[in-house]
XYZ file of C-alpha atoms in Angstrom:
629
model
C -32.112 23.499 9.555
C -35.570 23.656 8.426
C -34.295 25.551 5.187
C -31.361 23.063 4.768
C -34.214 20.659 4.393
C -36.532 22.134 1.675
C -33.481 22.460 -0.667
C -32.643 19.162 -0.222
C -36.040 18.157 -1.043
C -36.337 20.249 -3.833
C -32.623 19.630 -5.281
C -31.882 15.892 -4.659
C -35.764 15.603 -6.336
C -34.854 17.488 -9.556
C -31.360 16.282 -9.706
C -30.439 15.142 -13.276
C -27.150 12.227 -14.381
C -23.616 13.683 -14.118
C -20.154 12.653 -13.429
C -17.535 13.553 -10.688
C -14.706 10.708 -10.703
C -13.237 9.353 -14.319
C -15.685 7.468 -15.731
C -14.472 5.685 -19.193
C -16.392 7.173 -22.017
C -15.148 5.784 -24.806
C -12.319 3.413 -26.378
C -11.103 2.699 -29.530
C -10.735 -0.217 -30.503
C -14.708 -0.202 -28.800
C -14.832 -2.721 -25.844
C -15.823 -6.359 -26.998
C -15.590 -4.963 -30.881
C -13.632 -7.280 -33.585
C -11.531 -5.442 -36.388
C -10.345 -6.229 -39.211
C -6.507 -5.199 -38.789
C -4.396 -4.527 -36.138
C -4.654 -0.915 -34.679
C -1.802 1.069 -34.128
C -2.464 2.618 -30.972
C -4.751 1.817 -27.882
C -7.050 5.785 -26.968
C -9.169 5.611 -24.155
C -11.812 9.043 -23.374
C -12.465 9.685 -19.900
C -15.165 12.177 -18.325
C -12.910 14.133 -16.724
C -8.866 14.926 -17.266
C -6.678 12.436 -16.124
C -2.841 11.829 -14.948
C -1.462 8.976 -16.682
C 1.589 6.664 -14.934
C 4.433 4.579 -16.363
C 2.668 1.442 -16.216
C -1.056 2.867 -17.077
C -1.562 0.382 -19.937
C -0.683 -3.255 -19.828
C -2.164 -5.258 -22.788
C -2.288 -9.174 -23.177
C -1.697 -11.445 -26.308
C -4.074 -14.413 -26.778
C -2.273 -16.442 -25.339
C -1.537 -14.367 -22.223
C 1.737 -12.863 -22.882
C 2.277 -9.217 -22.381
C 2.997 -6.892 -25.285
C 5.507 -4.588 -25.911
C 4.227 -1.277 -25.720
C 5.079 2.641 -26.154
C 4.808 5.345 -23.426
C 1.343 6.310 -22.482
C 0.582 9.839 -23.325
C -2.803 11.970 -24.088
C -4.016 11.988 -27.421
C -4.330 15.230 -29.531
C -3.216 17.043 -26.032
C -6.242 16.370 -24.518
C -6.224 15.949 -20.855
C -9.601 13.637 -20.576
C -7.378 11.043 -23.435
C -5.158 8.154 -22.635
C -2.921 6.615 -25.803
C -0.443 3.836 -26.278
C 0.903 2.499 -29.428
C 1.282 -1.460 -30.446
C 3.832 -2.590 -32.094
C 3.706 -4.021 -35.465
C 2.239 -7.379 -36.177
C 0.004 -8.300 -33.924
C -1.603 -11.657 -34.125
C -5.495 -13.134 -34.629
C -7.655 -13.274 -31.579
C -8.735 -11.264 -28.270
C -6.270 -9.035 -26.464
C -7.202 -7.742 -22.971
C -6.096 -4.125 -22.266
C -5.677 -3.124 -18.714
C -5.365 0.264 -17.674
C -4.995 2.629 -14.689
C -4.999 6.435 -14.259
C -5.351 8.982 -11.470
C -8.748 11.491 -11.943
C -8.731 15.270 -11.636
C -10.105 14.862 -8.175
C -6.740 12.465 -7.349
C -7.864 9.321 -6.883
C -6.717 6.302 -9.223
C -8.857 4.393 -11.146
C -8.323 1.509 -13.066
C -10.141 -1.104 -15.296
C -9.884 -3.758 -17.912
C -11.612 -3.893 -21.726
C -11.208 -6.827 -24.767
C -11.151 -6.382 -28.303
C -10.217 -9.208 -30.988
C -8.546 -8.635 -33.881
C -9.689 -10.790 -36.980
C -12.144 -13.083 -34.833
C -12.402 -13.271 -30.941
C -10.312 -16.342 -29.496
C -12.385 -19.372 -28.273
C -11.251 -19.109 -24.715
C -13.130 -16.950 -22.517
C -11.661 -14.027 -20.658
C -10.136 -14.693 -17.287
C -12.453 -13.768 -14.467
C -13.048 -10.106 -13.787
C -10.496 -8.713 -10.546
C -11.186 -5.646 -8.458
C -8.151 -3.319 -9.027
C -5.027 -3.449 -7.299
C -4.874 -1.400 -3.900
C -2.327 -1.678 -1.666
C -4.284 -1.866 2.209
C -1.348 -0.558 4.053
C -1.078 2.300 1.541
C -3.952 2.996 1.244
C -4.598 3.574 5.374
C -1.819 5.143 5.644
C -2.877 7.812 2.979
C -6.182 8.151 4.309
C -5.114 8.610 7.897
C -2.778 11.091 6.554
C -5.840 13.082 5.099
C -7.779 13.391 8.600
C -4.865 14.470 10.400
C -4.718 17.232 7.765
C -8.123 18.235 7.797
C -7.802 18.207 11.514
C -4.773 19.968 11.985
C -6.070 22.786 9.062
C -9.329 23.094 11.521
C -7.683 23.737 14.001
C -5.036 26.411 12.343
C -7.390 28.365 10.740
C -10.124 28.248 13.806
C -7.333 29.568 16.436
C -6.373 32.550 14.052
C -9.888 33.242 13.582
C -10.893 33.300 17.012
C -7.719 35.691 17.928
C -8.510 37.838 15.534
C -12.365 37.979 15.228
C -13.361 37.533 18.560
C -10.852 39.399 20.502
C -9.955 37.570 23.640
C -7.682 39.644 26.237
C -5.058 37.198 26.665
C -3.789 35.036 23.380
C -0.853 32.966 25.450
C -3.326 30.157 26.283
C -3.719 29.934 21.998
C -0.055 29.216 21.298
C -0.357 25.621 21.810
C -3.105 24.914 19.588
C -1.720 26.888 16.845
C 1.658 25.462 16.975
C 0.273 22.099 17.182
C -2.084 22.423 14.148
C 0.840 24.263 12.196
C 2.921 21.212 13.140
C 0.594 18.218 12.541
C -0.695 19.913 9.124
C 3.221 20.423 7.843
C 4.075 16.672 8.649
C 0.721 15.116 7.474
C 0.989 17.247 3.882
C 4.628 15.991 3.954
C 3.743 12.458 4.491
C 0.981 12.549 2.152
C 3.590 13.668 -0.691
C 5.844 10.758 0.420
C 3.189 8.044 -0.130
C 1.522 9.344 -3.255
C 3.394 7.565 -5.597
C 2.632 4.285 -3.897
C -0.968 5.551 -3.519
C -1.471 5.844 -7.355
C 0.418 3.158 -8.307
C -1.335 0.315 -5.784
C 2.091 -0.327 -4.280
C 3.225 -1.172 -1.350
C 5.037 1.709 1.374
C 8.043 0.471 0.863
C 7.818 2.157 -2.809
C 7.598 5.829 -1.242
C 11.425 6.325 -1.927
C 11.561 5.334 -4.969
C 12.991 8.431 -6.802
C 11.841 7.508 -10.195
C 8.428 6.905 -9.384
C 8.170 10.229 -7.221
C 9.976 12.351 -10.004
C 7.046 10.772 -12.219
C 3.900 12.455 -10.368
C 5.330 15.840 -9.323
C 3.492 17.837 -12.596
C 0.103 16.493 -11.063
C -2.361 18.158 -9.658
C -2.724 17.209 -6.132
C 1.000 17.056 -5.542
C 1.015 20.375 -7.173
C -1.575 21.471 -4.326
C 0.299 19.454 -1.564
C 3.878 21.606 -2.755
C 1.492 24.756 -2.989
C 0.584 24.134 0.513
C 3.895 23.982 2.086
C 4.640 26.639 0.715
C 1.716 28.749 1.867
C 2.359 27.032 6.007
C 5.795 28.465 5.910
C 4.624 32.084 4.928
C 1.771 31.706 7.494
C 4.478 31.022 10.116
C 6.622 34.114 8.985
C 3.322 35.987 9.080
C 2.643 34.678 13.031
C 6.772 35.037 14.108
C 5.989 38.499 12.851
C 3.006 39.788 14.696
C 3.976 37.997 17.782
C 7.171 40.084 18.045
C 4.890 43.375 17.596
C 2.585 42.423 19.999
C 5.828 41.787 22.430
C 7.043 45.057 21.683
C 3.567 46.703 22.454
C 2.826 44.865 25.564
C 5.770 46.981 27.563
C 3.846 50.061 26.577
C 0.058 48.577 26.730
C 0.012 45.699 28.672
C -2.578 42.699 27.251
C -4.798 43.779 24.884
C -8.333 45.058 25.633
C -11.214 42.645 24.780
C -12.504 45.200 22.552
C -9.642 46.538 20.544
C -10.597 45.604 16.693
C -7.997 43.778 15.040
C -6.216 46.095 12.227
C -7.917 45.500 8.668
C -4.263 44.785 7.582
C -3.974 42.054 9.358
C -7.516 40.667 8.493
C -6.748 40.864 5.299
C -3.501 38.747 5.021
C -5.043 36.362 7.295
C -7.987 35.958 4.849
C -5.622 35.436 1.750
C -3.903 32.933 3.228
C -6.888 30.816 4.870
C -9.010 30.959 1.728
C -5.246 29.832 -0.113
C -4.972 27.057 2.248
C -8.965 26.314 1.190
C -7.906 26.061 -2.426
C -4.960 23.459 -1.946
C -7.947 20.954 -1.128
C -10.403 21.879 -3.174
C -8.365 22.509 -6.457
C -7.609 18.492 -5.927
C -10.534 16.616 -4.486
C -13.557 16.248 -5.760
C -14.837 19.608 -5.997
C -12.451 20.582 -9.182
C -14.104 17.781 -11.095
C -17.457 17.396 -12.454
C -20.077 19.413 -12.747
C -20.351 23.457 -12.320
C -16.811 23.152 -11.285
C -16.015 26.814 -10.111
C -19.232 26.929 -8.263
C -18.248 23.614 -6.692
C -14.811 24.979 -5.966
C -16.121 28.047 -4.540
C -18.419 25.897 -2.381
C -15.771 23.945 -1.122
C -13.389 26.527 0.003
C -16.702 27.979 1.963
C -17.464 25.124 3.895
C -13.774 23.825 4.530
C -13.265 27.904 6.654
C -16.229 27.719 8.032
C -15.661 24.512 9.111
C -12.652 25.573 10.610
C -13.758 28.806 11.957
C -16.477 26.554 13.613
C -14.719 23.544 15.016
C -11.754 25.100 15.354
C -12.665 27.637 17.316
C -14.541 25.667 19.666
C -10.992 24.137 20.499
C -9.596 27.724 21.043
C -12.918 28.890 23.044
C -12.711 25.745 25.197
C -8.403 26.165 25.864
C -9.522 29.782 26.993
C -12.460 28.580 29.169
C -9.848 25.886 30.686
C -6.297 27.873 30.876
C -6.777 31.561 31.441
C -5.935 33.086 34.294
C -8.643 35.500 34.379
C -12.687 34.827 33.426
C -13.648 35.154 29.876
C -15.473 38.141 28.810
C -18.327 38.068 28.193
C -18.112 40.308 24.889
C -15.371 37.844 23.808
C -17.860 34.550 24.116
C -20.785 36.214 22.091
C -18.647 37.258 19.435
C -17.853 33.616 18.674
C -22.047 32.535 19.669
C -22.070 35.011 16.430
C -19.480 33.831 14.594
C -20.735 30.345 15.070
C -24.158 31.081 13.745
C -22.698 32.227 11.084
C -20.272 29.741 9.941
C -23.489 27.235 11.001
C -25.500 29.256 8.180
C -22.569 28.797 5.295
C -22.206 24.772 6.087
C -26.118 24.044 5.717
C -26.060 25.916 2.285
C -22.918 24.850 1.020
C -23.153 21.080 2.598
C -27.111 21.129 0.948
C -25.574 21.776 -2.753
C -22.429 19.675 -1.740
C -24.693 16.654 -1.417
C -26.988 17.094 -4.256
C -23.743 17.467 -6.671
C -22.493 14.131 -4.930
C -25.884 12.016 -4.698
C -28.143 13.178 -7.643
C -31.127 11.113 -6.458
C -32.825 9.981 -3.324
C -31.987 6.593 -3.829
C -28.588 7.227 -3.737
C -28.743 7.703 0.155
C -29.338 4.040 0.988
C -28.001 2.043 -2.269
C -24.521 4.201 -2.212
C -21.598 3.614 -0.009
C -21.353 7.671 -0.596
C -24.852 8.126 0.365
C -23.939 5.992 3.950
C -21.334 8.124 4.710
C -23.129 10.773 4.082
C -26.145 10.280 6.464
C -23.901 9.574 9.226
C -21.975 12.696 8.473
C -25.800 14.421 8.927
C -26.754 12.596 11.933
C -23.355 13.769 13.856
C -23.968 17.262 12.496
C -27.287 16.907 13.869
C -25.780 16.116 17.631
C -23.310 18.762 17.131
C -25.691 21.294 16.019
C -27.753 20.857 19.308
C -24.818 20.588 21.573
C -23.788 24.021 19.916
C -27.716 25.112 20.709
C -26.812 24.371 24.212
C -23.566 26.489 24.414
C -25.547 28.984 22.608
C -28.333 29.559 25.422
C -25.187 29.299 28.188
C -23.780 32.165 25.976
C -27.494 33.885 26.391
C -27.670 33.360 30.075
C -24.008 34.543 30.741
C -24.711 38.003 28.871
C -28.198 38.573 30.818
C -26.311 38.068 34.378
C -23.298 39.976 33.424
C -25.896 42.783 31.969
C -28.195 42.562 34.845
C -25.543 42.110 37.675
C -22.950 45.225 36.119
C -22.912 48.788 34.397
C -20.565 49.559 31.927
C -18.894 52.230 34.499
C -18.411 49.898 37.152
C -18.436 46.107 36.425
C -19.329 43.657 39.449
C -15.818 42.176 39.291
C -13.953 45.250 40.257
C -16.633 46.738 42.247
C -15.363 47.428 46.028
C -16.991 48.063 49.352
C -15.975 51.220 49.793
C -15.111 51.874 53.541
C -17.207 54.320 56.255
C -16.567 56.184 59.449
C -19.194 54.385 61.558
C -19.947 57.154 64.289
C -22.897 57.932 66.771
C -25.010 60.794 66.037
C -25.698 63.300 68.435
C -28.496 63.845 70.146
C -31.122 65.395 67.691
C -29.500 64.819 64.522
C -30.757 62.549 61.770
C -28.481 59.250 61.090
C -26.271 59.652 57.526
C -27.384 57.428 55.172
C -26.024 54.562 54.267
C -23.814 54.711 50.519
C -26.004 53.962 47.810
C -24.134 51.050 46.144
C -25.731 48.820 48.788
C -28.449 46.877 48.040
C -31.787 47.766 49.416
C -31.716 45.124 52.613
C -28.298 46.018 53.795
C -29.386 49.842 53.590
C -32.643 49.135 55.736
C -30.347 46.626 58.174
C -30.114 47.834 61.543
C -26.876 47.054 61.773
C -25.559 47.817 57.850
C -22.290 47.783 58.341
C -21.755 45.047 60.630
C -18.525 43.273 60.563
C -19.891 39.986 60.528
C -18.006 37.668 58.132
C -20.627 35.835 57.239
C -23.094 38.221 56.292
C -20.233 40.191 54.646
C -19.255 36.796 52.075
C -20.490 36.886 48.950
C -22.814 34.692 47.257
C -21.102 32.859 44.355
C -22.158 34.766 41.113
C -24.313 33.906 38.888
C -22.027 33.990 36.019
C -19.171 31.647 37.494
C -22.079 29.332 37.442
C -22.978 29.951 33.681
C -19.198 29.684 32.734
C -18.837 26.381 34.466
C -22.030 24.788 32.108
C -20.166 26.852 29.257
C -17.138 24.876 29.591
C -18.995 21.822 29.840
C -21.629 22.152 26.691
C -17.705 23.139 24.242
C -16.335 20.277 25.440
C -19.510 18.191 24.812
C -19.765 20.197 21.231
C -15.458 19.456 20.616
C -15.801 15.922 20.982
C -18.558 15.915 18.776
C -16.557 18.143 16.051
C -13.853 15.501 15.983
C -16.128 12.658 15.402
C -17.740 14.730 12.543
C -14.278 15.437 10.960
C -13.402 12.002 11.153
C -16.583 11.442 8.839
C -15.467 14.332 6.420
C -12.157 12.412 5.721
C -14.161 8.877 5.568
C -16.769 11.031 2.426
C -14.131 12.591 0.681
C -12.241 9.598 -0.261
C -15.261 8.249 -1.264
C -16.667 7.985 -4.482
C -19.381 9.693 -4.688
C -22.722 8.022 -5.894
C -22.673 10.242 -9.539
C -19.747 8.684 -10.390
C -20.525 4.885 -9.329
C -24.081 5.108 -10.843
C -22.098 6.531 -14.180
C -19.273 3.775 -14.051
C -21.663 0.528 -13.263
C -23.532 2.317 -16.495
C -20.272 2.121 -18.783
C -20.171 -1.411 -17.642
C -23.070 -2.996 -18.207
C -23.129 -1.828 -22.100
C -19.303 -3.456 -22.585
C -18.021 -6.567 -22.011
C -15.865 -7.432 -18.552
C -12.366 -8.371 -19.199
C -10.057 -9.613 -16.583
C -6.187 -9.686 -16.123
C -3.935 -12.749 -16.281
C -3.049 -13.924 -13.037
C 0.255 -13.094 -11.805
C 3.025 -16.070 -10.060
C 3.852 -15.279 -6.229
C 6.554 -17.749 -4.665
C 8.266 -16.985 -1.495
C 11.834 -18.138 -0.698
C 12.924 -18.458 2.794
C 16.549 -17.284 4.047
C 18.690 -17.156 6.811
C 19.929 -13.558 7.681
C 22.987 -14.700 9.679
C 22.124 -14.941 13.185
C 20.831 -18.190 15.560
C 17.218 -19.000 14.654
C 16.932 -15.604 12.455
C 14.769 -16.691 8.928
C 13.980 -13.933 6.112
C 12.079 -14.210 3.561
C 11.740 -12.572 -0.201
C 8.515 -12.240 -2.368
C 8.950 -12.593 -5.666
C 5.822 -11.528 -7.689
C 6.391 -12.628 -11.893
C 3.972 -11.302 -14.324
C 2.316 -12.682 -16.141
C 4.976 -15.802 -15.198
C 4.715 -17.395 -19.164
C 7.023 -17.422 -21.852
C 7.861 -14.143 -23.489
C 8.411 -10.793 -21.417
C 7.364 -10.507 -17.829
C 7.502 -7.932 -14.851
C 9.339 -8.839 -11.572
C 8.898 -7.631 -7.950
C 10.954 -8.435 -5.527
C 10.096 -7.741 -1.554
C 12.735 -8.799 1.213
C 11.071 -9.492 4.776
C 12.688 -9.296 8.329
C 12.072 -12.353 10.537
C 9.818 -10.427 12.423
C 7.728 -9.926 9.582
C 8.334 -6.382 8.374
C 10.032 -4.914 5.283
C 13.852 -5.082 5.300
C 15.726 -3.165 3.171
C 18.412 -5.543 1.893
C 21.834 -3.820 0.016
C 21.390 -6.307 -2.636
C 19.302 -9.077 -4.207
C 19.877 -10.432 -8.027
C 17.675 -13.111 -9.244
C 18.745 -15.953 -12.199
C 16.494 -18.410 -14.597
C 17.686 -21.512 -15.860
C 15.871 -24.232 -17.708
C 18.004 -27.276 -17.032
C 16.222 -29.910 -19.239
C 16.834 -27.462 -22.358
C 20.247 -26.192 -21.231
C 18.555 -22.577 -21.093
C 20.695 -20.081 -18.711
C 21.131 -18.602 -16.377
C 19.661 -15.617 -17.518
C 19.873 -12.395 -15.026
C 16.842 -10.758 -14.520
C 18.554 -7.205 -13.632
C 16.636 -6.576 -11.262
C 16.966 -2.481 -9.526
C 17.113 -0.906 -6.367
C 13.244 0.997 -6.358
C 13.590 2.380 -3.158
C 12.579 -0.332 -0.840
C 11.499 -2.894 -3.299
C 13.492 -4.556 -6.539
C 11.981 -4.574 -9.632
C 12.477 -5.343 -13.149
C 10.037 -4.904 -16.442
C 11.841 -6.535 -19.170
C 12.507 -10.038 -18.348
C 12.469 -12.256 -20.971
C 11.600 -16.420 -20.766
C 11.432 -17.894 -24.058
C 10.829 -21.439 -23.582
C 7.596 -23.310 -21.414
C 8.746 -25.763 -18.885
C 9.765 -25.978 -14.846
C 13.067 -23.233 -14.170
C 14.863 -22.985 -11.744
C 15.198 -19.831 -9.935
C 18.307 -18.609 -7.744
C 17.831 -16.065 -5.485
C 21.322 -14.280 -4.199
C 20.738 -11.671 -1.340
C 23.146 -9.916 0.363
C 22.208 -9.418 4.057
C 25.444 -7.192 5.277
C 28.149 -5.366 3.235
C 30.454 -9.091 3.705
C 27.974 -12.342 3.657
C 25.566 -13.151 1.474
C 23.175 -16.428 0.644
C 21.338 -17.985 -2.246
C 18.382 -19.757 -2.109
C 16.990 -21.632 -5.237
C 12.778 -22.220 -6.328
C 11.492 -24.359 -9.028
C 8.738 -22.115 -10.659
C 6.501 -23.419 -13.772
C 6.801 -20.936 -16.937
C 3.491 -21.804 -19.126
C 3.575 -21.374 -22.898
């Protein structure tokens, strides 16, 4: 601890600028600059590579319409570029260009720049709007993260402690290991299903959408989640495997021997794969972008398995403690006090030049959300570190009494009184003496081999009494753990204070643009049944003449999403015999949506919803909605 704290000192106080999430670096047209002609494309430089969507550019007219635009794609093939072409003929005055990618390190990022073309317009820029995140997406992503984490913890730390610190009996493990196997294949499948709604700033109800999913698969952190799937179904041929060895062994052998080493084979494969699992995180978070980024990879693997080897075996030493049938050995307890200190040793040196890549300045600490995080991650590390200081000197205490009270021939636990004739000597001959396992009183007794219960009971042993504050100081340290992981979830999906200090830099040199607001109406419905009202969202943007974007949301009347077999939506502007015009709206997996919509005329439409609510009935439900010029 005391060394985790000069390198802090001495790295956080020599810490120079650098960058972790995209930052914008540079755009062309520049941000707030006026040119002389239309350009033909829109190229945006990032710090870092970036993943570009379907809809990662949307650019605005003047007069707030949206433009037409090309397919976003990187610019000479380079990964940190973004690109769109204009079409021809663009008009005088300020266009706003909104934008929105996903980083290296997979979380989106979006923003909004102005440039003018001839001379700026004389209206101002609409105010400035954070970008879009969907809450219910977004907390259902990030929960799906911790149960990952968790459930990879506890995987890897139940392996580890089979295998490194040699317990006699391994049944009592099955249920942690099948229940991190478990929780870590559904939370990397659910985390695959919401992605596309996570980058996009959707809603859940997007997750099925087929188009949108097909869209991210060649990125990198579904690329790690596939990779990881992978890698849990070849662990769990690799477990199937060795169990049925060890079943076919036990006939012969019984349980295992606390002190048989596990083959190097087996080490070995279980190594590959752990430090694999490792890499599906770290290749995709925040560790593969930056600075030093192999260093910061290799970091990040290190302190994820000995994280796991940590916490995760503190789960598997406390099930054992709790569910055996027979006491722990002792050898078995100070392998993992060992083991521990160890994986203690890799997390201060690895979490030291973690931070300092993260933070870059003391300041950071207080003035960063990522530096907040971060000091409560160290004061629950500090708690968990003495609760594991307290398991530690049980572990002490229970090898002194079992070396003290036993001898490696004869342990105390199987040691027997071993019964005598009791007889009367003759007269003149000496008394035999009494067996020399007896302790010194009973052999000077009078009476040594009364039959007195009592005196014959033992005394409860010291080290049933050390095991019993074992089990309490894990369980003490466990509940800890799981507070700290929850912490670790919280700081990786934050950004970290490099990155913010580099991004509020790139803002204050360039103007702040903001997006048109976009038209929400709601229309009410009945879905057929007594008292039983629906409702759909309709979202238009930019909702003024020329081409908009619709979404289209269909609610239950309990208030949740409803999947509805069909909804088409219709424009018609009465007082200039305009329409109906179909919007063509599609099924997008939960949600209806169109892109193309065209209104050419200003003025109050009417708008006709028609949705069917069963594969017979349907209803239709008109809106009056305002279309600006």
């Amino acid at each position: 601890m005391l060394l985790g704290t000069v390198l802090v000192l001495l790295l956080l106080g020599s810490a120079g600028p650098a960058s972790a999430h995209a930052a914008v670096r540079e755009t062309v047209p520049e941000s707030g600059s006026v040119v002389k002609s239309a350009p033909q494309h829109v190229t945006m430089t990032f710090t870092e590579s970036v993943a570009l969507l379907e809809d990662s550019f949307r650019v605005y007219s003047p007069d707030n319409h949206r433009v037409k635009l090309g397919e976003p794609r990187h610019a000479e093939d380079r990964s940190d570029t973004a690109r769109v072409d204009l079409p021809d003929g663009l008009d005088e005055g300020t266009y706003t260009v909104a934008w929105r990618v996903v980083s290296a390190d997979s979380h989106p990022v979006s923003g909004a720049f102005t440039f003018s073309i001839g001379k700026p317009s004389p209206s101002a820029p609409a105010a400035p709007e954070d970008p879009a995140e969907h809450p219910v997406t977004s907390s259902l992503y990030n929960t799906g993260r911790y149960l990952a984490y968790v459930a990879a913890t506890l995987l890897i730390g139940t392996v580890a402690f089979a295998a490194l610190c040699r317990p006699p009996d391994t049944a009592p493990l099955r249920t942690p290991l099948v229940t991190g196997w478990w929780t870590l294949l559904a939370a990397t499948l659910a985390l695959l299903v919401l992605r596309a709604p996570y980058e996009n700033g959707s809603s859940p109800a997007t997750a099925f959408d087929l188009a949108a999913f097909t869209d991210i698969l060649t990125g990198r952190p579904v690329v790690a989640m596939l990779a990881r799937v992978v890698l849990l179904v070849l662990t769990a041929v690799v477990l199937l495997r060795l169990s049925r060895v060890a079943h076919r062994r036990e006939p012969d052998a019984g349980h295992g021997e606390s002190g048989d080493r596990t083959p190097p084979a087996q080490l070995a494969v279980g190594g590959v794969l752990a430090v694999a699992l490792a890499l599906t995180w770290a290749a995709a978070e925040h560790a593969s972008a930056g600075i030093q980024v192999p260093l910061a990879m290799t970091s990040s693997v290190l302190h994820l398995l000995a994280t796991a080897c940590w916490l995760g075996g503190l789960v598997a030493l406390l099930t054992i403690l709790f569910r055996a049938g027979t006491p722990l050995p002792v050898a078995t307890v100070v392998r993992f006090s060992r083991l521990a200190f160890l994986c203690v040793t890799v997390l201060v040196v690895t979490g030291v030049y973690q931070s300092w890549r993260g933070l870059g300045s003391w300041t950071a600490l207080g003035d960063s959300a990522y530096g907040r995080v971060l000091i409560a991650k160290l004061v629950m590390t500090a708690v968990l570190l003495l609760a594991a200081a307290l398991s530690r000197r049980w572990t002490i205490r229970l090898a002194t009494a079992a070396a003290e009270g036993e001898t490696p021939e004869e342990p105390a636990a199987t040691r027997q009184r071993v019964p005598e004739l009791v007889t009367t000597p003759a007269p003149g001959e000496t008394p035999p003496e009494p067996p020399v396992h007896l302790p010194s009183d009973a052999r000077t007794s009078p009476e040594p081999f009364a039959s007195d219960p009592e005196a014959s009971a033992p005394e409860p042993a010291a080290s049933d009494r050390h095991r019993r504050g074992l089990r309490v100081s894990v369980l003490a340290e466990a509940a800890v753990a799981v507070v700290v992981l929850l912490i670790t979830s919280v700081l990786t999906s934050t950004l970290p204070a490099r990155a913010e200090a580099e991004a509020a830099k790139a803002a204050e040199s360039a103007p702040v643009a903001g997006l048109p607001a976009a038209t929400v109406v709601t229309i009410p419905y009945s879905v057929g049944t007594p008292g039983g009202r629906g409702s759909v969202q309709i979202t238009l943007d930019p909702g003024k003449v020329g081409e908009n974007g619709i979404q289209a949301v269909a609610f239950a009347p309990d208030g949740a999403l409803d999947s509805v077999p069909e909804l088409r939506l219709s424009f018609t502007l009465e007082e200039k015999d305009v329409g109906p015009i179909d919007a063509g709206l599609t099924d997008r997996g939960g949600y209806w949506a169109t892109s193309d919509l065209t209104l050419p005329l200003p003025g109050t439409w009417t708008m006709k919803a028609t949705i069917r609510v069963s594969e017979v009935d349907q209803v239709t439900e008109s809106h009056s909605i305002r279309i600006d010029p």
